[in-house]
Short mmCIF file of C-alpha atoms in Angstrom, two decimals:
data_model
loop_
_atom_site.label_atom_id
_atom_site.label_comp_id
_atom_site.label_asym_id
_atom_site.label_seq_id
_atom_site.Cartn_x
_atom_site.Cartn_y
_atom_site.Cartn_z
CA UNK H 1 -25.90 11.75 -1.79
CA UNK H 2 -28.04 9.67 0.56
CA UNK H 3 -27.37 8.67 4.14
CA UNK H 4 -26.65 5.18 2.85
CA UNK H 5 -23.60 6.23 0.31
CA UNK H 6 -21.97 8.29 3.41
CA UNK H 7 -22.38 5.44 5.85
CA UNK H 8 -20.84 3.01 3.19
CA UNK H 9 -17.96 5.46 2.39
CA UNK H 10 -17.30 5.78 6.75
CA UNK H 11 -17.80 1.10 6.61
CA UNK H 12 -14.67 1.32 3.68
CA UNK H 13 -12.93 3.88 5.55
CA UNK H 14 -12.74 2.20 8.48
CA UNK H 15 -11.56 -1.22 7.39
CA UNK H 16 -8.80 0.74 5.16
CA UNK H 17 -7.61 2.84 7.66
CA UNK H 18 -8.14 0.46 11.62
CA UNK H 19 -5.86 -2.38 9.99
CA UNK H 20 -2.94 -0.16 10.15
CA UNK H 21 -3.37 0.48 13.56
CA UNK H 22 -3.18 -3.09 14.00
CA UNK H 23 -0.40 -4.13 11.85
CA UNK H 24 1.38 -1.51 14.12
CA UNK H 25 0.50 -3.03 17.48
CA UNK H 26 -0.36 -6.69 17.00
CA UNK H 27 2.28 -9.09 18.47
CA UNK H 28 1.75 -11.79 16.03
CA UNK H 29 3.13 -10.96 12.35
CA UNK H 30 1.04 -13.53 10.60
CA UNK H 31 -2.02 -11.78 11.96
CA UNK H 32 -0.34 -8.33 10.76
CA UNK H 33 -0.43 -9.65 7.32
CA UNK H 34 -3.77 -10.83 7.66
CA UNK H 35 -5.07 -7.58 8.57
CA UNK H 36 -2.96 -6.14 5.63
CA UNK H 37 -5.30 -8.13 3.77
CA UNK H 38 -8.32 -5.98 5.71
CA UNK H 39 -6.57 -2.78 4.64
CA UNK H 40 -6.01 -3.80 0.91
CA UNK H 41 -9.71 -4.92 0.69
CA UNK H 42 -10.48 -1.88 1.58
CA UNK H 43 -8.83 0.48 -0.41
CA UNK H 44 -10.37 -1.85 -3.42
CA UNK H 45 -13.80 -1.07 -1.98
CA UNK H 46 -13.02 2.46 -1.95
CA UNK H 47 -11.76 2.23 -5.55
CA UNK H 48 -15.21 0.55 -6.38
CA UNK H 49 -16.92 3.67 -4.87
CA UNK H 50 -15.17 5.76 -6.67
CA UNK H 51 -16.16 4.19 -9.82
CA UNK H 52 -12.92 2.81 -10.35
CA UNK H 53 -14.45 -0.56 -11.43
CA UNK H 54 -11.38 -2.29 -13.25
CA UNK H 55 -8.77 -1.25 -10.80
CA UNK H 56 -10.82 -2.43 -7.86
CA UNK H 57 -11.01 -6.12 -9.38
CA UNK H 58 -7.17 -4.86 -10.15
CA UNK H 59 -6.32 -4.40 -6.57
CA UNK H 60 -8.22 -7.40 -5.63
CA UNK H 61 -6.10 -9.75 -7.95
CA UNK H 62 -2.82 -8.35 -8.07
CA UNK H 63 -2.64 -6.65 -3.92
CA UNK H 64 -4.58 -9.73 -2.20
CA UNK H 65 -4.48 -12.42 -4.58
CA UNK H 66 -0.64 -11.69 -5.62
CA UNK H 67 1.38 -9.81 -3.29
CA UNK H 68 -0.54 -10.86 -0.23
CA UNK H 69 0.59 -14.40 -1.08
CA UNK H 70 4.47 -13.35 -1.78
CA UNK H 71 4.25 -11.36 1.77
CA UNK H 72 2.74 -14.57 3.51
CA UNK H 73 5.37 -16.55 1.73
CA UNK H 74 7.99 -14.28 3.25
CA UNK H 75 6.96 -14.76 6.63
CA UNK H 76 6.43 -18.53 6.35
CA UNK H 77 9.80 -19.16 5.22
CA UNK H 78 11.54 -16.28 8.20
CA UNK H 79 9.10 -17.39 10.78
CA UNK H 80 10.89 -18.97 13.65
CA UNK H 81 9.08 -20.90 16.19
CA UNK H 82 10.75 -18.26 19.33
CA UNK H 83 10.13 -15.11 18.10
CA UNK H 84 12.84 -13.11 19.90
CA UNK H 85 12.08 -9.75 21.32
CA UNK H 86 14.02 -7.24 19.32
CA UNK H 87 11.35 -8.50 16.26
CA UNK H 88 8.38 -7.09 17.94
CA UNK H 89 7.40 -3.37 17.57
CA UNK H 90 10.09 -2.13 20.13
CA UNK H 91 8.42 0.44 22.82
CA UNK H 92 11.63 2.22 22.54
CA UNK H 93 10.64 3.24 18.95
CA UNK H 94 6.67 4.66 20.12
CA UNK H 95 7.86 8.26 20.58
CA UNK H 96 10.12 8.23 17.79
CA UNK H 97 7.05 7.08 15.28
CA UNK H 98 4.57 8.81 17.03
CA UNK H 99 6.78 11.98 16.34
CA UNK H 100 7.20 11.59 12.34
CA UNK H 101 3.70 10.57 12.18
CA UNK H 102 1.98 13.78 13.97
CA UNK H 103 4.17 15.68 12.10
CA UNK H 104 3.48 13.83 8.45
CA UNK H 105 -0.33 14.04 9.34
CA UNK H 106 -0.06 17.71 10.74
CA UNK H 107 1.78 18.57 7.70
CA UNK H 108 -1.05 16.39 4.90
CA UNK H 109 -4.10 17.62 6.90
CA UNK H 110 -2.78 21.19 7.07
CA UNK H 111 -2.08 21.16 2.63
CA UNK H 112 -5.56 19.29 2.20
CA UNK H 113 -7.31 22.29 4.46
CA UNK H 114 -5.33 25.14 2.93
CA UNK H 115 -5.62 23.73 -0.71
CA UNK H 116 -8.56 25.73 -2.12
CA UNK H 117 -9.15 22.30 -4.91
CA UNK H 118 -11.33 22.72 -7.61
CA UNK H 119 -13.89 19.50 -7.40
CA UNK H 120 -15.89 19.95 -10.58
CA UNK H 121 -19.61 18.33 -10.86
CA UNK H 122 -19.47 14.88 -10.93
CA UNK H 123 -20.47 12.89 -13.87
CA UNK H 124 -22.19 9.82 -14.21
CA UNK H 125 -20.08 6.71 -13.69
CA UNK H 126 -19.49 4.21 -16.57
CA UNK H 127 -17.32 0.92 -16.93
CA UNK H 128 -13.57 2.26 -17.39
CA UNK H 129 -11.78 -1.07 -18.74
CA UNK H 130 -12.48 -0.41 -22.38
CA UNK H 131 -11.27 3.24 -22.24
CA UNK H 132 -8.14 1.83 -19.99
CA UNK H 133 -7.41 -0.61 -22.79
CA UNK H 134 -7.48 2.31 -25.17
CA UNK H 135 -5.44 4.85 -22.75
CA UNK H 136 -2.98 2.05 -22.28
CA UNK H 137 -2.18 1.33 -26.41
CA UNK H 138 -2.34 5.01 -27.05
CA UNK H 139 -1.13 7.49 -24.66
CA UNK H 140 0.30 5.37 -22.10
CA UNK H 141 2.29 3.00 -24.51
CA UNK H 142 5.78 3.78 -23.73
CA UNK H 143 4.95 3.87 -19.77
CA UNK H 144 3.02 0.62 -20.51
CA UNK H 145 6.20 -1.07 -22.39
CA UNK H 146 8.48 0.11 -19.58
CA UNK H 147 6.37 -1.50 -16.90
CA UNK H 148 6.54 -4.69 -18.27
CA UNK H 149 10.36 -4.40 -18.77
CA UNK H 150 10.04 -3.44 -15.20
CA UNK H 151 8.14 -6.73 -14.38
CA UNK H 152 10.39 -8.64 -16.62
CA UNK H 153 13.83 -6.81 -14.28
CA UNK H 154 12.31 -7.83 -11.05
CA UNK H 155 11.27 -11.32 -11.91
CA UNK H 156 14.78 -11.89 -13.16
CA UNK H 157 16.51 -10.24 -10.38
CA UNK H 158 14.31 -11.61 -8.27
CA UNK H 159 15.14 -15.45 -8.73
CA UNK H 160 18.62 -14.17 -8.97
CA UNK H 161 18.90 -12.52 -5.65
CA UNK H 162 17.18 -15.38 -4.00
CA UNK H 163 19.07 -17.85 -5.42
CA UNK H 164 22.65 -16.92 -5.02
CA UNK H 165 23.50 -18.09 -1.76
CA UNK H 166 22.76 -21.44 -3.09
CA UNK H 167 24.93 -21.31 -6.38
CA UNK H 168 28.17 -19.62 -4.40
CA UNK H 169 27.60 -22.82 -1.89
CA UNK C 1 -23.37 17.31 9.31
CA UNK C 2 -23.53 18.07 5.62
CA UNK C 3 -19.70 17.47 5.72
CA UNK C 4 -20.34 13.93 7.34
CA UNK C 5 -22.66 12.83 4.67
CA UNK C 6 -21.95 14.86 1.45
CA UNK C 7 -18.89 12.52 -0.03
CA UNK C 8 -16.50 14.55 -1.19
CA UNK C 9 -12.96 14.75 -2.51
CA UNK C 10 -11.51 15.62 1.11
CA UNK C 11 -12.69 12.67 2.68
CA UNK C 12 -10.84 10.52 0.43
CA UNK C 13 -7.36 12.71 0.78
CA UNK C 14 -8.00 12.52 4.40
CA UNK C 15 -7.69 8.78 4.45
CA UNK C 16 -5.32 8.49 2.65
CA UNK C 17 -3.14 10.75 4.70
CA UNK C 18 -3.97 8.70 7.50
CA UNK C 19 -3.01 5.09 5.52
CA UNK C 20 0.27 7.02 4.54
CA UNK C 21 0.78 8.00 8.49
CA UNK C 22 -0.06 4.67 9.64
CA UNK C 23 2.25 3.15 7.19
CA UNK C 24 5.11 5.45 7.87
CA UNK C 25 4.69 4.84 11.62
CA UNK C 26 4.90 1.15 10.76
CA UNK C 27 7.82 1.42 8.88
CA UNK C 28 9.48 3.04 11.87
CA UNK C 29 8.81 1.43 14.90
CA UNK C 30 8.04 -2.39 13.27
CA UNK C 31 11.74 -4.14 13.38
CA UNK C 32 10.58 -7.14 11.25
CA UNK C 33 11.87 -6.76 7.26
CA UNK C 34 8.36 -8.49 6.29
CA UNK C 35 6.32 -5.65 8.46
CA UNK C 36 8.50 -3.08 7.26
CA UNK C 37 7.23 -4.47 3.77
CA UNK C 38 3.75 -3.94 4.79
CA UNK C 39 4.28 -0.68 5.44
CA UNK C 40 5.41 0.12 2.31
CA UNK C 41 2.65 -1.28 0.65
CA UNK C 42 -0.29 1.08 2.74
CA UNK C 43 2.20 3.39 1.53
CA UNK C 44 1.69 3.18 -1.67
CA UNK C 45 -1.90 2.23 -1.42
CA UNK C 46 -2.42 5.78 -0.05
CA UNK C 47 -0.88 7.47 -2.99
CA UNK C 48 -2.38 5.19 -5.44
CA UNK C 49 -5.70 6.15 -3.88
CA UNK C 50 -5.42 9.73 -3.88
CA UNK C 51 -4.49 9.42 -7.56
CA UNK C 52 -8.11 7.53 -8.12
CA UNK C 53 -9.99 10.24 -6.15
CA UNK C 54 -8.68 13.56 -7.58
CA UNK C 55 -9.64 12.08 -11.10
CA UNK C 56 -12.82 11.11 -10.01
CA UNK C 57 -13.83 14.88 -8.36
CA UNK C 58 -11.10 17.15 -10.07
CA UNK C 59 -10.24 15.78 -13.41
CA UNK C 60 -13.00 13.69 -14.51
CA UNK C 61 -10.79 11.37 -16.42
CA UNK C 62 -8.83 8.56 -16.47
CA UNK C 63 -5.36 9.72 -16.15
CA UNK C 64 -5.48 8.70 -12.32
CA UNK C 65 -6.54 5.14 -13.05
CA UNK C 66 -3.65 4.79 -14.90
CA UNK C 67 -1.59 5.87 -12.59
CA UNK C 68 -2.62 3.76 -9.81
CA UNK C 69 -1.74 0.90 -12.27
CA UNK C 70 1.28 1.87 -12.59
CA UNK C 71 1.83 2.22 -8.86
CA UNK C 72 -0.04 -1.07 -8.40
CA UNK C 73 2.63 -2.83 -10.91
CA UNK C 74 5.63 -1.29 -9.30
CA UNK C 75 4.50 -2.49 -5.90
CA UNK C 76 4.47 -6.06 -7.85
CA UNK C 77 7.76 -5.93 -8.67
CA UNK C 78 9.49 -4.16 -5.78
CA UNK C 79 7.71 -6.36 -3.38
CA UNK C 80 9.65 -9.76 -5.27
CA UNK C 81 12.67 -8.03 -4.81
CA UNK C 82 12.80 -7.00 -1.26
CA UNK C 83 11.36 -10.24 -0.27
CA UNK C 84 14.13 -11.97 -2.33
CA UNK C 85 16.40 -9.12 -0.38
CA UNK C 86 14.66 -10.58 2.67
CA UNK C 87 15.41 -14.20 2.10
CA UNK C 88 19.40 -13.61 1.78
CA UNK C 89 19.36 -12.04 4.77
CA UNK C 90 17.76 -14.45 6.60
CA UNK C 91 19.92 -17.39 5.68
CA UNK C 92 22.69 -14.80 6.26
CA UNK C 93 21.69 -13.57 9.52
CA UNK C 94 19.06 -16.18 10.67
CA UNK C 95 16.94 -12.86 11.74
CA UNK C 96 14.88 -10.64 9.59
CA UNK C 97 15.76 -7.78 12.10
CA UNK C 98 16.08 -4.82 10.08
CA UNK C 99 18.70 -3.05 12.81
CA UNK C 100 20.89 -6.47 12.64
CA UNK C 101 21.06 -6.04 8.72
CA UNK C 102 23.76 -3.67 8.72
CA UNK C 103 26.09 -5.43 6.09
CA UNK C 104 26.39 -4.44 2.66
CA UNK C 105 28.55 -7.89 1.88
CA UNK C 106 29.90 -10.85 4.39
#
């Protein structure tokens, strides 16, 4: 492992992981989602390190080109020119999230230390879409079959939900 | 300082506890629906990531990938929904306030 790889890994890290802080603190929610986008680009980087190559490309399509655009789309549509106070991150609510999230991270840093896992040598990394395509018409098919039904459900209800206010008009 | 350059499997679990804390904390103290939303999603980015790493240092196969496609699709569809959630409630309320949304029905 050269100093290069570990420097890399700390770059991806970072820009997964300092978004958050932001999303929690900035005042503006456009630029919240816009440093969502950070964060998700991120996390695909790290799945590229990991030699995830088809989920990366996954992630970039489906978080950032998909869901990043629904979530901007959200806030377009609710944005309202005066933003009133009670929207922003309330200081009122600091100690109550600063509370659940020492004790989440006490908790997940204390079970990753006490773990004793089992990393086994790593192997050489290949191309993983072939074997996914395999995986997914094999083991995964029933899993695979409900997800699309799942897709199918919330595209349906989807439209529904948004659209009955206007049909009860 | 081999720990800070020797890549291992607790690096990875370490971020991603910290995405899930920073996205819990979000979820908590944001009042906006669509932040709220956000937070979700690191949420499930962190869990989708941990999957990846333990089958690329424990497991050695793919069994994780899948299952952060799974997650990944999941987030797809839950994140229509709440948004079309989000919508009614705005032309109901005229405020995506999660506190205000306290009403099952008008």
């Amino acid at each position: 492992m050269s100093f290069y790889e570990g420097l890399l890994f700390y770059l991806l890290a970072a820009t997964a992981v300092l978004p958050g802080v932001m999303i929690l603190f900035s005042r503006d929610i456009v630029h919240a989602a816009f440093w969502l986008l950070a964060s998700l680009a991120g996390v695909a980087g790290l799945y590229l390190y990991l030699g995830a190559d088809f989920l990366g490309f996954t992630q970039v399509m489906i978080y950032i080109g998909g869901i990043m655009i629904l979530i901007i789309f959200g806030l377009m549509v609710t944005h309202k020119q005066k933003i009133s106070l009670s929207q922003l991150a309330q200081k009122r609510l600091l100690v109550p999230a600063v509370i659940t999230g020492g004790i989440i991270l006490t908790a997940l840093l204390y079970v990753i230390n006490k773990t004793t896992w089992k990393p086994t040598a790593s192997e050489e990394m290949e191309p993983t879409s072939a074997d996914i395509g395999y995986l997914l018409m094999s083991d995964y098919l029933l899993p695979f079959e409900i997800a699309s039904i799942v897709l199918l459900v919330g595209l349906v209800g989807g439209v529904y939900i948004a659209r009955r206010k206007e049909r009860e008009a | 300082m081999s720990f800070l350059t020797e890549i291992g499997l607790n690096h990875f679990l370490v971020v991603s506890a910290l995405m899930f804390t920073l996205g819990m904390m979000i979820v908590v103290m944001r009042r906006n629906a669509v932040a709220v939303l956000m937070g979700i999603e690191l949420l499930l980015n962190s869990a989708a990531l941990n999957f990846v790493a333990f089958s690329r240092y424990v497991s050695h196969d793919l069994n994780g990938h899948l299952a952060a496609i799974f997650i990944i699709v999941v987030a797809a569809a839950e994140a229509t929904i709440i948004l079309a959630i989000i919508l009614n409630i705005f032309s109901h309320n005229h405020s995506v306030n999660v506190d205000e949304a306290d009403l099952l029905s008008q």
